[in-house]
Coordinates of N, CA and C in Angstrom, one line a residue:
X266 N 11.5 -17.7 14.2 CA 10.2 -17.3 14.3 C 9.9 -15.4 14.4
X267 N 8.8 -14.6 13.8 CA 9.3 -13.2 13.9 C 8.6 -13.0 15.2
X268 N 8.7 -11.7 15.7 CA 8.2 -11.7 17.1 C 6.9 -10.5 16.4
X269 N 6.6 -9.6 16.8 CA 4.7 -8.6 16.8 C 5.7 -7.1 15.8
X270 N 6.7 -6.9 16.3 CA 7.2 -5.8 15.8 C 8.0 -6.3 14.1
X271 N 8.6 -7.6 13.9 CA 8.7 -7.9 13.1 C 7.7 -8.4 11.9
X272 N 6.6 -8.6 12.2 CA 5.9 -9.1 11.9 C 4.8 -7.7 11.2
X273 N 4.9 -6.5 12.0 CA 4.5 -4.9 12.0 C 5.0 -5.0 10.7
X274 N 6.4 -4.8 11.2 CA 7.4 -4.1 9.6 C 7.2 -5.0 8.4
X275 N 7.6 -6.1 8.5 CA 7.3 -6.8 7.5 C 5.6 -7.1 6.8
X276 N 5.2 -7.1 7.0 CA 3.7 -6.1 6.4 C 3.1 -4.9 6.5
X277 N 3.9 -4.3 6.7 CA 3.8 -2.6 6.4 C 5.6 -2.2 5.5
X278 N 5.8 -3.4 4.9 CA 7.0 -3.3 3.8 C 6.4 -3.6 2.8
X279 N 5.5 -4.8 2.7 CA 5.1 -4.9 1.5 C 4.4 -3.6 0.7
X280 N 3.8 -3.1 1.1 CA 2.6 -1.8 1.0 C 3.9 -0.9 0.3
X281 N 5.1 -0.8 0.9 CA 5.7 0.3 0.0 C 6.5 0.9 -0.9
X282 N 6.1 -0.7 -1.8 CA 6.9 -0.5 -3.6 C 5.3 0.4 -3.7
X283 N 4.0 -0.4 -3.4 CA 2.7 0.6 -4.3 C 3.1 1.7 -3.9
X284 N 3.3 2.1 -2.5 CA 3.3 3.9 -2.3 C 4.1 4.6 -3.3
X285 N 5.4 4.0 -3.7 CA 5.6 4.8 -3.9 C 5.6 5.4 -5.5
X286 N 4.5 4.5 -6.0 CA 3.6 4.8 -6.6 C 2.7 6.3 -6.4
X287 N 2.6 6.7 -5.2 CA 1.7 7.7 -4.6 C 2.9 9.3 -4.5
X288 N 4.0 8.8 -4.0 CA 4.9 10.3 -3.6 C 4.5 10.6 -5.1
X289 N 4.5 12.8 -4.8 CA 4.8 13.8 -5.5 C 3.0 13.2 -6.7
X290 N 2.7 12.6 -6.4 CA 1.0 13.1 -7.4 C 0.0 12.5 -6.7
X291 N 0.2 14.3 -6.4 CA -1.8 14.5 -5.5 C -2.3 14.0 -5.7
X292 N -3.1 14.5 -6.6 CA -4.4 13.7 -6.9 C -4.5 12.2 -6.8
X293 N -3.6 11.4 -7.1 CA -3.4 9.7 -6.6 C -3.1 9.9 -5.3
X294 N -3.3 10.6 -4.7 CA -2.8 10.2 -3.0 C -4.2 10.2 -2.8
X295 N -5.0 11.4 -3.5 CA -6.1 12.5 -2.3 C -7.3 10.7 -3.1
X296 N -7.3 10.4 -3.9 CA -8.2 9.1 -4.1 C -7.9 8.4 -3.1
X297 N -6.9 8.2 -3.0 CA -5.9 6.9 -1.7 C -6.2 7.2 -0.3
X298 N -6.1 8.9 0.1 CA -7.0 8.8 1.4 C -8.3 9.3 1.4
X299 N -8.8 9.6 0.3 CA -10.4 9.7 -0.1 C -11.0 7.8 0.9
X300 N -10.2 7.0 0.2 CA -10.7 5.5 0.5 C -10.7 5.1 2.0
X301 N -9.1 5.7 2.4 CA -8.5 5.2 3.9 C -9.7 6.7 4.5
X302 N -10.6 7.5 4.5 CA -11.2 7.5 5.3 C -13.1 7.5 5.2
X303 N -13.2 7.0 4.6 CA -14.5 6.1 4.2 C -14.4 5.2 4.7
X304 N -12.7 3.9 4.8 CA -13.4 2.6 5.5 C -12.5 3.3 7.0
X305 N -12.3 4.6 7.3 CA -12.2 4.6 8.8 C -13.6 5.5 9.5
X306 N -14.3 6.3 8.4 CA -15.6 5.9 9.3 C -16.6 5.3 9.1
X307 N -16.1 4.2 8.4 CA -16.7 3.1 8.9 C -16.8 1.9 9.8
X308 N -15.0 2.2 10.3 CA -14.7 1.1 11.7 C -14.2 1.9 12.1
X309 N -15.3 3.4 12.6 CA -14.5 4.1 13.8 C -14.6 3.3 14.8
X310 N -15.4 3.0 15.3 CA -16.3 2.0 16.7 C -14.8 0.6 17.1
X311 N -14.5 0.4 15.9 CA -13.8 -0.5 16.0 C -12.4 0.1 15.6
X312 N -12.2 0.8 15.5 CA -10.4 1.4 15.2 C -9.5 1.6 16.5
X313 N -10.9 2.2 17.6 CA -10.0 2.5 18.9 C -9.1 3.8 19.5
X314 N -8.1 3.9 19.9 CA -6.8 4.6 19.4 C -6.1 4.7 18.6
X315 N -6.4 3.5 17.4 CA -6.0 3.8 16.5 C -6.4 5.3 15.1
X316 N -8.0 6.0 15.4 CA -8.7 6.3 15.2 C -8.2 7.6 14.9
X317 N -7.7 8.3 16.3 CA -6.7 9.9 16.3 C -5.5 9.2 15.3
X318 N -4.7 8.5 15.6 CA -3.3 8.2 15.0 C -3.4 8.3 13.1
X319 N -4.5 7.6 13.0 CA -5.0 7.2 11.4 C -5.2 8.5 10.9
X320 N -6.3 9.6 12.1 CA -6.2 10.6 11.3 C -4.7 11.7 11.4
X321 N -4.0 11.4 12.2 CA -3.1 12.2 12.6 C -2.1 11.4 10.5
X322 N -2.1 10.3 10.3 CA -1.2 10.6 9.1 C -1.8 10.8 8.5
X323 N -3.8 11.0 8.3 CA -3.7 11.4 6.7 C -3.7 12.8 6.5
X324 N -3.6 14.2 7.4 CA -4.1 15.3 7.3 C -2.1 15.2 7.1
X325 N -1.0 14.6 7.6 CA 0.5 15.1 7.4 C 0.5 14.9 6.3
X326 N 0.1 13.3 5.3 CA 0.2 12.6 3.7 C -0.6 14.2 3.6
X327 N -1.8 14.5 3.6 CA -2.2 16.0 2.7 C -1.6 17.2 2.9
X328 N -1.1 17.4 3.9 CA 0.3 18.5 3.9 C 0.7 18.3 3.7
X329 N 1.3 17.2 2.7 CA 2.7 17.3 2.3 C 2.6 17.0 0.8
X330 N 1.4 16.6 0.7 CA 0.7 16.1 -0.8 C 0.5 17.4 -1.3
X331 N -0.1 18.1 -0.6 CA -0.5 20.1 -1.4 C 0.9 20.6 -1.0
X332 N 2.2 20.4 -1.1 CA 3.3 21.0 -0.1 C 3.3 22.0 0.6
X333 N 2.3 21.9 1.8 CA 1.8 23.4 2.7 C 3.4 21.8 3.7
X334 N 3.4 21.1 4.1 CA 4.2 20.3 4.6 C 5.7 20.3 4.5
X335 N 6.3 20.6 5.2 CA 7.9 20.0 3.9 C 9.2 19.4 4.7
X336 N 8.8 19.8 5.7 CA 9.7 19.2 6.3 C 9.6 17.6 7.1
X337 N 9.6 16.8 6.7 CA 9.2 15.3 5.8 C 10.3 14.6 5.3
X338 N 11.0 14.0 5.3 CA 11.4 12.8 4.6 C 10.2 12.2 2.9
X339 N 11.3 11.5 2.0 CA 10.5 11.1 1.1 C 9.9 9.9 2.0
X340 N 11.1 9.2 2.6 CA 10.8 7.7 3.4 C 10.2 7.4 4.5
X341 N 9.6 9.2 5.5 CA 8.9 8.8 6.1 C 7.3 8.8 4.9
X342 N 7.3 9.7 4.3 CA 6.1 9.7 3.6 C 5.0 8.5 3.4
X343 N 6.5 7.6 2.5 CA 6.6 6.2 1.6 C 5.8 5.9 2.5
X344 N 6.4 5.3 4.5 CA 6.2 5.0 5.8 C 5.2 5.1 5.8
X345 N 4.5 6.3 6.0 CA 2.9 6.9 5.7 C 2.3 6.3 4.6
X346 N 2.6 6.3 3.8 CA 1.6 5.6 2.8 C 1.5 4.5 2.6
X347 N 2.8 4.3 3.0 CA 2.4 2.1 2.5 C 1.3 2.0 4.2
X348 N 1.4 2.0 5.6 CA 0.5 1.6 6.4 C -1.2 2.6 5.8
X349 N -1.1 3.2 4.8 CA -2.6 4.1 4.8 C -2.9 2.3 3.8
X350 N -1.8 2.3 2.8 CA -2.0 1.4 1.7 C -2.5 -0.1 2.7
X351 N -2.2 0.1 3.8 CA -2.4 -1.6 4.2 C -3.4 -1.3 5.2
X352 N -4.0 -0.5 5.6 CA -5.1 -0.6 6.0 C -6.5 0.1 5.1
X353 N -6.4 0.2 4.0 CA -7.7 -0.1 3.1 C -7.7 -1.2 2.3
X354 N -6.4 -2.1 1.9 CA -6.2 -3.4 2.1 C -7.2 -4.5 2.4
X355 N -7.7 -4.9 1.4 CA -9.1 -6.3 2.4 C -8.4 -7.2 3.1
X356 N -7.4 -7.5 2.0 CA -6.8 -8.5 1.7 C -5.7 -8.1 3.1
X357 N -4.7 -8.7 3.9 CA -3.8 -8.1 4.9 C -3.3 -9.1 6.0
X358 N -2.8 -9.4 7.0 CA -2.4 -10.1 8.0 C -3.9 -11.0 8.0
X359 N -4.7 -10.6 9.0 CA -6.0 -11.2 9.2 C -7.1 -10.2 8.6
X360 N -8.1 -11.0 7.0 CA -8.2 -10.2 6.4 C -9.3 -9.4 6.7
X361 N -9.9 -7.8 6.2 CA -11.1 -7.4 7.4 C -12.5 -8.3 7.7
X362 N -12.6 -9.1 5.9 CA -13.7 -10.0 6.7 C -13.8 -11.2 7.6
X363 N -13.1 -11.2 8.1 CA -12.9 -11.9 9.9 C -13.8 -10.5 10.9
X364 N -14.7 -10.9 11.3 CA -15.2 -10.4 11.6 C -14.6 -9.7 13.6
X365 N -14.5 -8.2 13.6 CA -14.2 -8.1 14.8 C -12.2 -8.1 14.9
X366 N -12.5 -9.0 14.4 CA -10.0 -9.2 14.0 C -9.5 -8.4 12.8
X367 N -10.5 -8.8 12.2 CA -9.7 -8.2 10.4 C -9.1 -6.4 11.3
X368 N -9.9 -5.5 11.7 CA -9.5 -4.0 11.7 C -8.6 -3.8 12.8
X369 N -8.3 -5.1 13.7 CA -6.8 -4.0 14.8 C -6.0 -5.4 14.2
X370 N -5.8 -5.8 12.6 CA -4.0 -5.4 12.5 C -4.3 -4.7 12.2
X371 N -4.9 -3.8 11.4 CA -4.7 -2.2 11.0 C -4.6 -0.9 12.0
X372 N -4.8 -2.2 13.5 CA -4.5 -0.5 14.2 C -3.4 -0.7 14.1
X373 N -2.8 -2.1 14.2 CA -2.0 -1.8 14.6 C -0.8 -1.9 14.2
X374 N -0.4 -1.7 13.3 CA 0.3 -1.2 11.8 C -0.3 -0.2 11.9
X375 N -1.3 0.9 12.0 CA -1.4 2.1 11.8 C -0.1 2.4 13.3
X376 N -0.6 2.2 14.7 CA 0.2 2.2 15.6 C 1.9 1.8 15.6
X377 N 2.0 1.3 14.9 CA 3.3 1.2 14.9 C 3.9 1.7 14.0
X378 N 3.1 2.4 13.1 CA 3.9 3.5 11.9 C 3.9 4.6 13.2
X379 N 3.5 5.1 14.2 CA 2.5 6.1 14.6 C 3.9 6.0 15.0
X380 N 4.1 5.0 16.5 CA 6.1 4.6 17.1 C 7.0 4.9 16.8
X381 N 6.5 3.8 15.4 CA 8.1 4.0 14.2 C 8.3 5.8 14.1
X382 N 7.6 6.1 13.7 CA 8.2 7.4 13.5 C 7.5 9.3 14.2
X383 N 7.8 8.7 15.6 CA 8.1 9.7 16.7 C 8.1 11.1 16.3
X384 N 9.6 11.2 16.2 CA 9.7 12.2 16.4 C 9.5 12.9 14.9
X385 N 8.9 12.7 13.5 CA 8.3 13.3 13.0 C 7.3 13.5 13.1
X386 N 6.7 12.7 13.5 CA 4.9 13.1 13.5 C 5.0 14.0 15.1
X387 N 6.0 14.5 15.9 CA 6.0 15.1 16.6 C 6.4 16.3 16.3
X388 N 6.8 16.5 15.1 CA 7.2 17.6 14.3 C 6.4 17.8 13.2
X389 N 5.5 17.5 13.5 CA 4.1 17.4 12.2 C 3.4 18.0 13.0
X390 N 2.6 17.7 14.5 CA 2.0 18.1 15.3 C 2.3 19.6 15.6
X391 N 3.2 20.1 15.6 CA 3.8 21.0 16.0 C 3.6 22.2 15.4
X392 N 4.1 21.5 14.3 CA 4.4 22.7 12.8 C 1.9 22.7 12.6
X393 N 1.1 21.4 13.1 CA -0.2 21.6 12.3 C -0.2 23.0 13.5
X394 N -0.4 23.1 15.2 CA -0.3 23.5 16.1 C -0.1 25.3 15.9
X395 N 1.5 25.1 15.0 CA 1.3 27.0 14.8 C 0.5 27.5 13.1
X396 N 1.1 26.6 12.5 CA -0.4 26.9 11.3 C -1.0 27.3 11.5
X397 N -2.3 26.2 13.0 CA -3.1 26.9 12.9 C -3.4 27.9 13.9
X398 N -2.9 28.4 14.5 CA -2.7 29.8 15.5 C -2.5 31.0 13.9
X399 N -1.1 30.4 13.5 CA -1.4 31.7 12.0 C -1.9 31.9 11.3
X400 N -2.8 31.4 11.1 CA -4.4 31.3 10.6 C -5.3 32.0 11.5
X401 N -4.7 31.6 12.3 CA -5.8 32.8 13.1 C -6.2 34.0 13.9
X402 N -4.5 34.3 13.4 CA -3.8 35.4 13.4 C -4.3 37.0 13.7
X403 N -4.8 37.6 13.8 CA -6.1 38.8 13.5 C -5.2 40.4 12.9
X404 N -3.7 39.9 13.2 CA -3.0 40.8 12.6 C -2.8 40.6 11.4
X405 N -2.7 39.6 11.1 CA -1.9 39.0 9.2 C -2.6 39.4 7.9

């Protein structure tokens, strides 16, 4: 029998092939992210800690897709896209129509993805902070 980690990995990997369809296709990726943002805004109260983690994944994918952030592998972006695809899918491990439980598996996959990609996520956070400071520099 699978443990929690293996079940989350299996669920996330189901969407990896579909995620490849978004790699290096900014317009298609933007549409996906807009769907994720809409669903996240509708379910914000139910997402708990996953809300901020989801925002971070979306920001990282956007930055990569626009060509602003390049310090990331295709495998990492595919993992992030897979998590987003899982999140927007109405039919997954626990279908979204099951009130109260349907969003819990989505939150678990998002949390698992952030944990799995710890180093890459931390590097993105540093880049994001540095790029924000650079934009605010009055001497540029």
